[in-house]
Amino acid sequence: MLRFVAEAKSQGFFSWLLQFRVDDRTVGTWDPAAGCSLGIEKHLHEGRVVRDQVVAFAPGSQTAVVTDPKIRETSFDVGPCALDVLSAFFVTRARGVAEGEGLSLPVFDNGRRYLLSVRLRGKERLDLPAPLGKDVATVIVEPLLLEGTGLFVKAGRLMIWLTDDARRIPVRLRSKVAIGSVSADLESYTAPADRRP
């Protein structure tokens, strides 16, 4: 089982001035043997909006049980081998996105089942922390999320920069949200033990 964690916290002058606090934590679990999600847990606090959600996927039954005060139903048909949004991002990294082809993944999020399309939007060279180095080739991908799904309560366009190699390390993220934007840049990187010299 692999566990993926995404956290977003507000900072800076405008966050303080507008009194708009963001404190989000999302944890997804994925079964690498089956290639399917096991569950996702979201705790989202954005300004006055608070959302807590737990989704448990039942392996082999093609169903998911959702605990969320804002979703009336609790059991959903999710189809074979559905992914949560964090696991879908990991699978995107593992498979890669071919130029001109894109990638489609079966996702269940916020009580909805849909095909998540991921498109290649360009390439860019970036200066990254050691040991990655300067002038590193990256690809820019965009997951086309449905409105009301994703890692934030209200998400807009999301762009992700990955190293243009077999590792496809996420090094930058940019997203427009209801009030302002979310930005993340890789600050440090430690290579896995089997990749160290």
PDB file of C-alpha atoms in Angstrom:
ATOM      1  CA  MET A   1       0.000   0.000   0.000  1.00  0.00           C
ATOM      2  CA  LEU A   2       1.235   3.488  -0.857  1.00  0.00           C
ATOM      3  CA  ARG A   3       0.104   6.595   1.030  1.00  0.00           C
ATOM      4  CA  PHE A   4      -0.002  10.036  -0.588  1.00  0.00           C
ATOM      5  CA  VAL A   5      -0.331  13.243   1.440  1.00  0.00           C
ATOM      6  CA  ALA A   6      -1.103  16.745   0.131  1.00  0.00           C
ATOM      7  CA  GLU A   7      -1.196  19.774   2.426  1.00  0.00           C
ATOM      8  CA  ALA A   8      -1.962  23.420   1.627  1.00  0.00           C
ATOM      9  CA  LYS A   9      -1.636  26.293   4.100  1.00  0.00           C
ATOM     10  CA  SER A  10      -2.166  29.993   3.479  1.00  0.00           C
ATOM     11  CA  GLN A  11       0.626  32.468   4.025  1.00  0.00           C
ATOM     12  CA  GLY A  12       1.594  35.989   3.085  1.00  0.00           C
ATOM     13  CA  PHE A  13       0.293  39.506   3.504  1.00  0.00           C
ATOM     14  CA  PHE A  14      -3.005  39.144   1.608  1.00  0.00           C
ATOM     15  CA  SER A  15      -3.973  36.043   3.530  1.00  0.00           C
ATOM     16  CA  TRP A  16      -3.520  38.036   6.733  1.00  0.00           C
ATOM     17  CA  LEU A  17      -5.191  41.169   5.361  1.00  0.00           C
ATOM     18  CA  LEU A  18      -8.260  39.382   4.007  1.00  0.00           C
ATOM     19  CA  GLN A  19      -8.445  36.989   6.945  1.00  0.00           C
ATOM     20  CA  PHE A  20      -8.794  34.117   4.472  1.00  0.00           C
ATOM     21  CA  ARG A  21      -7.117  31.091   6.004  1.00  0.00           C
ATOM     22  CA  VAL A  22      -6.427  27.884   4.093  1.00  0.00           C
ATOM     23  CA  ASP A  23      -5.553  24.744   6.023  1.00  0.00           C
ATOM     24  CA  ASP A  24      -6.121  21.661   3.852  1.00  0.00           C
ATOM     25  CA  ARG A  25      -4.896  18.100   4.317  1.00  0.00           C
ATOM     26  CA  THR A  26      -5.714  15.233   1.963  1.00  0.00           C
ATOM     27  CA  VAL A  27      -4.468  11.652   2.354  1.00  0.00           C
ATOM     28  CA  GLY A  28      -4.972   8.996  -0.306  1.00  0.00           C
ATOM     29  CA  THR A  29      -4.076   5.296  -0.207  1.00  0.00           C
ATOM     30  CA  TRP A  30      -3.417   3.166  -3.273  1.00  0.00           C
ATOM     31  CA  ASP A  31      -2.792  -0.531  -3.845  1.00  0.00           C
ATOM     32  CA  PRO A  32       0.197  -0.883  -6.221  1.00  0.00           C
ATOM     33  CA  ALA A  33      -0.505  -4.582  -6.838  1.00  0.00           C
ATOM     34  CA  ALA A  34      -4.046  -3.969  -8.102  1.00  0.00           C
ATOM     35  CA  GLY A  35      -3.454  -0.417  -9.335  1.00  0.00           C
ATOM     36  CA  CYS A  36      -6.631   0.761  -7.564  1.00  0.00           C
ATOM     37  CA  SER A  37      -7.432   3.233  -4.792  1.00  0.00           C
ATOM     38  CA  LEU A  38      -8.191   2.034  -1.277  1.00  0.00           C
ATOM     39  CA  GLY A  39      -9.465   5.340   0.086  1.00  0.00           C
ATOM     40  CA  ILE A  40      -9.052   9.055   0.530  1.00  0.00           C
ATOM     41  CA  GLU A  41      -9.551  11.384   3.463  1.00  0.00           C
ATOM     42  CA  LYS A  42      -9.996  15.146   3.012  1.00  0.00           C
ATOM     43  CA  HIS A  43      -9.971  17.821   5.709  1.00  0.00           C
ATOM     44  CA  LEU A  44     -10.443  21.167   3.950  1.00  0.00           C
ATOM     45  CA  HIS A  45     -10.655  24.528   5.707  1.00  0.00           C
ATOM     46  CA  GLU A  46     -10.753  27.495   3.339  1.00  0.00           C
ATOM     47  CA  GLY A  47     -12.008  30.744   4.830  1.00  0.00           C
ATOM     48  CA  ARG A  48     -15.430  30.011   6.310  1.00  0.00           C
ATOM     49  CA  VAL A  49     -15.863  26.834   4.276  1.00  0.00           C
ATOM     50  CA  VAL A  50     -15.052  23.592   6.077  1.00  0.00           C
ATOM     51  CA  ARG A  51     -15.346  20.142   4.557  1.00  0.00           C
ATOM     52  CA  ASP A  52     -14.462  16.763   6.005  1.00  0.00           C
ATOM     53  CA  GLN A  53     -14.807  13.685   3.844  1.00  0.00           C
ATOM     54  CA  VAL A  54     -13.755  10.039   4.066  1.00  0.00           C
ATOM     55  CA  VAL A  55     -14.064   7.658   1.117  1.00  0.00           C
ATOM     56  CA  ALA A  56     -13.368   3.924   1.481  1.00  0.00           C
ATOM     57  CA  PHE A  57     -13.148   1.864  -1.709  1.00  0.00           C
ATOM     58  CA  ALA A  58     -14.194  -1.781  -1.331  1.00  0.00           C
ATOM     59  CA  PRO A  59     -11.693  -3.838  -3.369  1.00  0.00           C
ATOM     60  CA  GLY A  60     -13.389  -6.228  -5.773  1.00  0.00           C
ATOM     61  CA  SER A  61     -16.911  -4.882  -5.220  1.00  0.00           C
ATOM     62  CA  GLN A  62     -16.678  -1.752  -7.418  1.00  0.00           C
ATOM     63  CA  THR A  63     -18.282   0.314  -4.657  1.00  0.00           C
ATOM     64  CA  ALA A  64     -17.193   3.142  -2.378  1.00  0.00           C
ATOM     65  CA  VAL A  65     -18.580   4.208   0.986  1.00  0.00           C
ATOM     66  CA  VAL A  66     -18.580   7.978   1.527  1.00  0.00           C
ATOM     67  CA  THR A  67     -18.804   9.760   4.868  1.00  0.00           C
ATOM     68  CA  ASP A  68     -19.498  13.437   4.241  1.00  0.00           C
ATOM     69  CA  PRO A  69     -22.250  15.578   5.825  1.00  0.00           C
ATOM     70  CA  LYS A  70     -22.665  17.391   2.487  1.00  0.00           C
ATOM     71  CA  ILE A  71     -23.351  14.214   0.474  1.00  0.00           C
ATOM     72  CA  ARG A  72     -26.679  12.498   1.176  1.00  0.00           C
ATOM     73  CA  GLU A  73     -25.853   9.078  -0.267  1.00  0.00           C
ATOM     74  CA  THR A  74     -23.270   6.880   1.415  1.00  0.00           C
ATOM     75  CA  SER A  75     -22.721   4.037  -1.069  1.00  0.00           C
ATOM     76  CA  PHE A  76     -21.720   4.532  -4.715  1.00  0.00           C
ATOM     77  CA  ASP A  77     -21.002   2.353  -7.722  1.00  0.00           C
ATOM     78  CA  VAL A  78     -17.521   3.458  -8.810  1.00  0.00           C
ATOM     79  CA  GLY A  79     -16.767   0.929 -11.532  1.00  0.00           C
ATOM     80  CA  PRO A  80     -13.678  -1.278 -11.773  1.00  0.00           C
ATOM     81  CA  CYS A  81     -10.458  -0.001 -10.245  1.00  0.00           C
ATOM     82  CA  ALA A  82     -11.438   3.609  -9.540  1.00  0.00           C
ATOM     83  CA  LEU A  83      -8.850   6.152  -8.432  1.00  0.00           C
ATOM     84  CA  ASP A  84      -9.003   9.022  -5.969  1.00  0.00           C
ATOM     85  CA  VAL A  85      -7.504  12.359  -7.093  1.00  0.00           C
ATOM     86  CA  LEU A  86      -4.140  11.826  -5.355  1.00  0.00           C
ATOM     87  CA  SER A  87      -3.740   8.281  -6.678  1.00  0.00           C
ATOM     88  CA  ALA A  88      -4.672   9.540 -10.146  1.00  0.00           C
ATOM     89  CA  PHE A  89      -1.813  12.031  -9.923  1.00  0.00           C
ATOM     90  CA  PHE A  90       0.609   9.225  -8.968  1.00  0.00           C
ATOM     91  CA  VAL A  91      -0.630   7.036 -11.843  1.00  0.00           C
ATOM     92  CA  THR A  92      -0.138  10.013 -14.197  1.00  0.00           C
ATOM     93  CA  ARG A  93       3.484  10.208 -13.060  1.00  0.00           C
ATOM     94  CA  ALA A  94       3.978   6.458 -13.465  1.00  0.00           C
ATOM     95  CA  ARG A  95       2.481   6.274 -16.963  1.00  0.00           C
ATOM     96  CA  GLY A  96       3.493   9.650 -18.357  1.00  0.00           C
ATOM     97  CA  VAL A  97       1.486  11.823 -20.734  1.00  0.00           C
ATOM     98  CA  ALA A  98       2.228  11.434 -24.435  1.00  0.00           C
ATOM     99  CA  GLU A  99       2.301  14.532 -26.609  1.00  0.00           C
ATOM    100  CA  GLY A 100      -0.895  14.854 -28.625  1.00  0.00           C
ATOM    101  CA  GLU A 101      -2.517  11.867 -26.911  1.00  0.00           C
ATOM    102  CA  GLY A 102      -3.163  12.744 -23.285  1.00  0.00           C
ATOM    103  CA  LEU A 103      -4.244  10.290 -20.630  1.00  0.00           C
ATOM    104  CA  SER A 104      -7.688   9.302 -19.292  1.00  0.00           C
ATOM    105  CA  LEU A 105      -8.158   7.809 -15.830  1.00  0.00           C
ATOM    106  CA  PRO A 106     -11.302   6.558 -13.996  1.00  0.00           C
ATOM    107  CA  VAL A 107     -11.741   8.801 -10.933  1.00  0.00           C
ATOM    108  CA  PHE A 108     -14.312   8.928  -8.145  1.00  0.00           C
ATOM    109  CA  ASP A 109     -14.394  12.177  -6.184  1.00  0.00           C
ATOM    110  CA  ASN A 110     -17.006  14.046  -4.130  1.00  0.00           C
ATOM    111  CA  GLY A 111     -19.710  11.517  -4.965  1.00  0.00           C
ATOM    112  CA  ARG A 112     -19.063  11.633  -8.716  1.00  0.00           C
ATOM    113  CA  ARG A 113     -17.513   9.138 -11.096  1.00  0.00           C
ATOM    114  CA  TYR A 114     -15.838  10.493 -14.227  1.00  0.00           C
ATOM    115  CA  LEU A 115     -12.899  10.093 -16.587  1.00  0.00           C
ATOM    116  CA  LEU A 116     -10.092  12.469 -15.646  1.00  0.00           C
ATOM    117  CA  SER A 117      -8.289  13.737 -18.733  1.00  0.00           C
ATOM    118  CA  VAL A 118      -4.666  14.830 -18.373  1.00  0.00           C
ATOM    119  CA  ARG A 119      -3.131  16.884 -21.171  1.00  0.00           C
ATOM    120  CA  LEU A 120       0.459  17.839 -21.963  1.00  0.00           C
ATOM    121  CA  ARG A 121       0.551  21.657 -22.095  1.00  0.00           C
ATOM    122  CA  GLY A 122       4.195  22.347 -22.877  1.00  0.00           C
ATOM    123  CA  LYS A 123       7.797  22.078 -21.788  1.00  0.00           C
ATOM    124  CA  GLU A 124      10.030  24.365 -19.746  1.00  0.00           C
ATOM    125  CA  ARG A 125      13.540  24.334 -18.306  1.00  0.00           C
ATOM    126  CA  LEU A 126      13.799  25.168 -14.576  1.00  0.00           C
ATOM    127  CA  ASP A 127      16.539  25.695 -12.010  1.00  0.00           C
ATOM    128  CA  LEU A 128      15.866  23.119  -9.275  1.00  0.00           C
ATOM    129  CA  PRO A 129      17.418  22.259  -5.900  1.00  0.00           C
ATOM    130  CA  ALA A 130      20.400  19.898  -5.741  1.00  0.00           C
ATOM    131  CA  PRO A 131      20.889  17.171  -6.672  1.00  0.00           C
ATOM    132  CA  LEU A 132      18.514  17.903  -9.592  1.00  0.00           C
ATOM    133  CA  GLY A 133      20.458  21.016 -10.637  1.00  0.00           C
ATOM    134  CA  LYS A 134      20.028  23.938 -12.984  1.00  0.00           C
ATOM    135  CA  ASP A 135      18.364  24.044 -16.383  1.00  0.00           C
ATOM    136  CA  VAL A 136      16.367  20.830 -15.849  1.00  0.00           C
ATOM    137  CA  ALA A 137      13.933  19.828 -18.598  1.00  0.00           C
ATOM    138  CA  THR A 138      10.321  19.629 -17.386  1.00  0.00           C
ATOM    139  CA  VAL A 139       6.920  18.925 -18.922  1.00  0.00           C
ATOM    140  CA  ILE A 140       3.774  20.815 -17.938  1.00  0.00           C
ATOM    141  CA  VAL A 141       0.608  18.741 -17.533  1.00  0.00           C
ATOM    142  CA  GLU A 142      -2.949  19.824 -16.782  1.00  0.00           C
ATOM    143  CA  PRO A 143      -5.489  17.487 -15.166  1.00  0.00           C
ATOM    144  CA  LEU A 144      -8.938  18.612 -16.340  1.00  0.00           C
ATOM    145  CA  LEU A 145     -10.835  18.371 -13.050  1.00  0.00           C
ATOM    146  CA  LEU A 146     -14.602  18.632 -12.803  1.00  0.00           C
ATOM    147  CA  GLU A 147     -15.898  21.658 -10.938  1.00  0.00           C
ATOM    148  CA  GLY A 148     -16.168  20.907  -7.229  1.00  0.00           C
ATOM    149  CA  THR A 149     -13.665  18.049  -7.295  1.00  0.00           C
ATOM    150  CA  GLY A 150      -9.974  17.921  -6.544  1.00  0.00           C
ATOM    151  CA  LEU A 151      -7.775  18.914  -3.620  1.00  0.00           C
ATOM    152  CA  PHE A 152      -9.495  22.215  -2.802  1.00  0.00           C
ATOM    153  CA  VAL A 153     -13.076  23.149  -1.981  1.00  0.00           C
ATOM    154  CA  LYS A 154     -13.339  25.314  -5.108  1.00  0.00           C
ATOM    155  CA  ALA A 155     -10.623  24.543  -7.630  1.00  0.00           C
ATOM    156  CA  GLY A 156      -9.877  26.305 -10.872  1.00  0.00           C
ATOM    157  CA  ARG A 157      -7.216  25.462 -13.435  1.00  0.00           C
ATOM    158  CA  LEU A 158      -4.370  23.287 -12.162  1.00  0.00           C
ATOM    159  CA  MET A 159      -0.956  23.064 -13.854  1.00  0.00           C
ATOM    160  CA  ILE A 160       1.796  20.663 -12.724  1.00  0.00           C
ATOM    161  CA  TRP A 161       5.473  20.637 -13.786  1.00  0.00           C
ATOM    162  CA  LEU A 162       7.204  17.216 -13.850  1.00  0.00           C
ATOM    163  CA  THR A 163      10.822  16.434 -14.647  1.00  0.00           C
ATOM    164  CA  ASP A 164      11.059  15.237 -18.254  1.00  0.00           C
ATOM    165  CA  ASP A 165      12.625  11.876 -17.441  1.00  0.00           C
ATOM    166  CA  ALA A 166      11.548   8.441 -16.236  1.00  0.00           C
ATOM    167  CA  ARG A 167      11.153   9.691 -12.638  1.00  0.00           C
ATOM    168  CA  ARG A 168       8.675  12.472 -13.522  1.00  0.00           C
ATOM    169  CA  ILE A 169       9.289  14.241 -10.205  1.00  0.00           C
ATOM    170  CA  PRO A 170       6.682  16.928  -9.421  1.00  0.00           C
ATOM    171  CA  VAL A 171       8.624  20.185  -9.046  1.00  0.00           C
ATOM    172  CA  ARG A 172       6.027  22.941  -9.427  1.00  0.00           C
ATOM    173  CA  LEU A 173       2.265  23.410  -9.064  1.00  0.00           C
ATOM    174  CA  ARG A 174       0.114  26.402  -9.941  1.00  0.00           C
ATOM    175  CA  SER A 175      -3.642  26.654  -9.401  1.00  0.00           C
ATOM    176  CA  LYS A 176      -6.195  29.443  -9.543  1.00  0.00           C
ATOM    177  CA  VAL A 177      -8.786  29.241  -6.772  1.00  0.00           C
ATOM    178  CA  ALA A 178     -11.833  31.297  -5.784  1.00  0.00           C
ATOM    179  CA  ILE A 179      -9.744  33.992  -4.095  1.00  0.00           C
ATOM    180  CA  GLY A 180      -6.173  34.194  -5.357  1.00  0.00           C
ATOM    181  CA  SER A 181      -3.939  31.298  -6.311  1.00  0.00           C
ATOM    182  CA  VAL A 182      -2.078  28.305  -4.928  1.00  0.00           C
ATOM    183  CA  SER A 183       1.626  27.941  -5.722  1.00  0.00           C
ATOM    184  CA  ALA A 184       4.106  25.264  -4.747  1.00  0.00           C
ATOM    185  CA  ASP A 185       7.750  24.768  -5.742  1.00  0.00           C
ATOM    186  CA  LEU A 186      10.067  21.916  -4.858  1.00  0.00           C
ATOM    187  CA  GLU A 187      12.455  23.076  -2.112  1.00  0.00           C
ATOM    188  CA  SER A 188      14.451  19.901  -1.523  1.00  0.00           C
ATOM    189  CA  TYR A 189      14.853  16.455  -3.002  1.00  0.00           C
ATOM    190  CA  THR A 190      16.438  13.292  -1.646  1.00  0.00           C
ATOM    191  CA  ALA A 191      17.028  10.544  -4.168  1.00  0.00           C
ATOM    192  CA  PRO A 192      15.831   7.023  -3.237  1.00  0.00           C
ATOM    193  CA  ALA A 193      18.550   4.777  -1.816  1.00  0.00           C
ATOM    194  CA  ASP A 194      18.695   2.671  -4.978  1.00  0.00           C
ATOM    195  CA  ARG A 195      19.436   5.798  -7.083  1.00  0.00           C
ATOM    196  CA  ARG A 196      22.213   7.204  -4.926  1.00  0.00           C
ATOM    197  CA  PRO A 197      25.820   6.860  -6.121  1.00  0.00           C
TER     198      PRO A 197
END
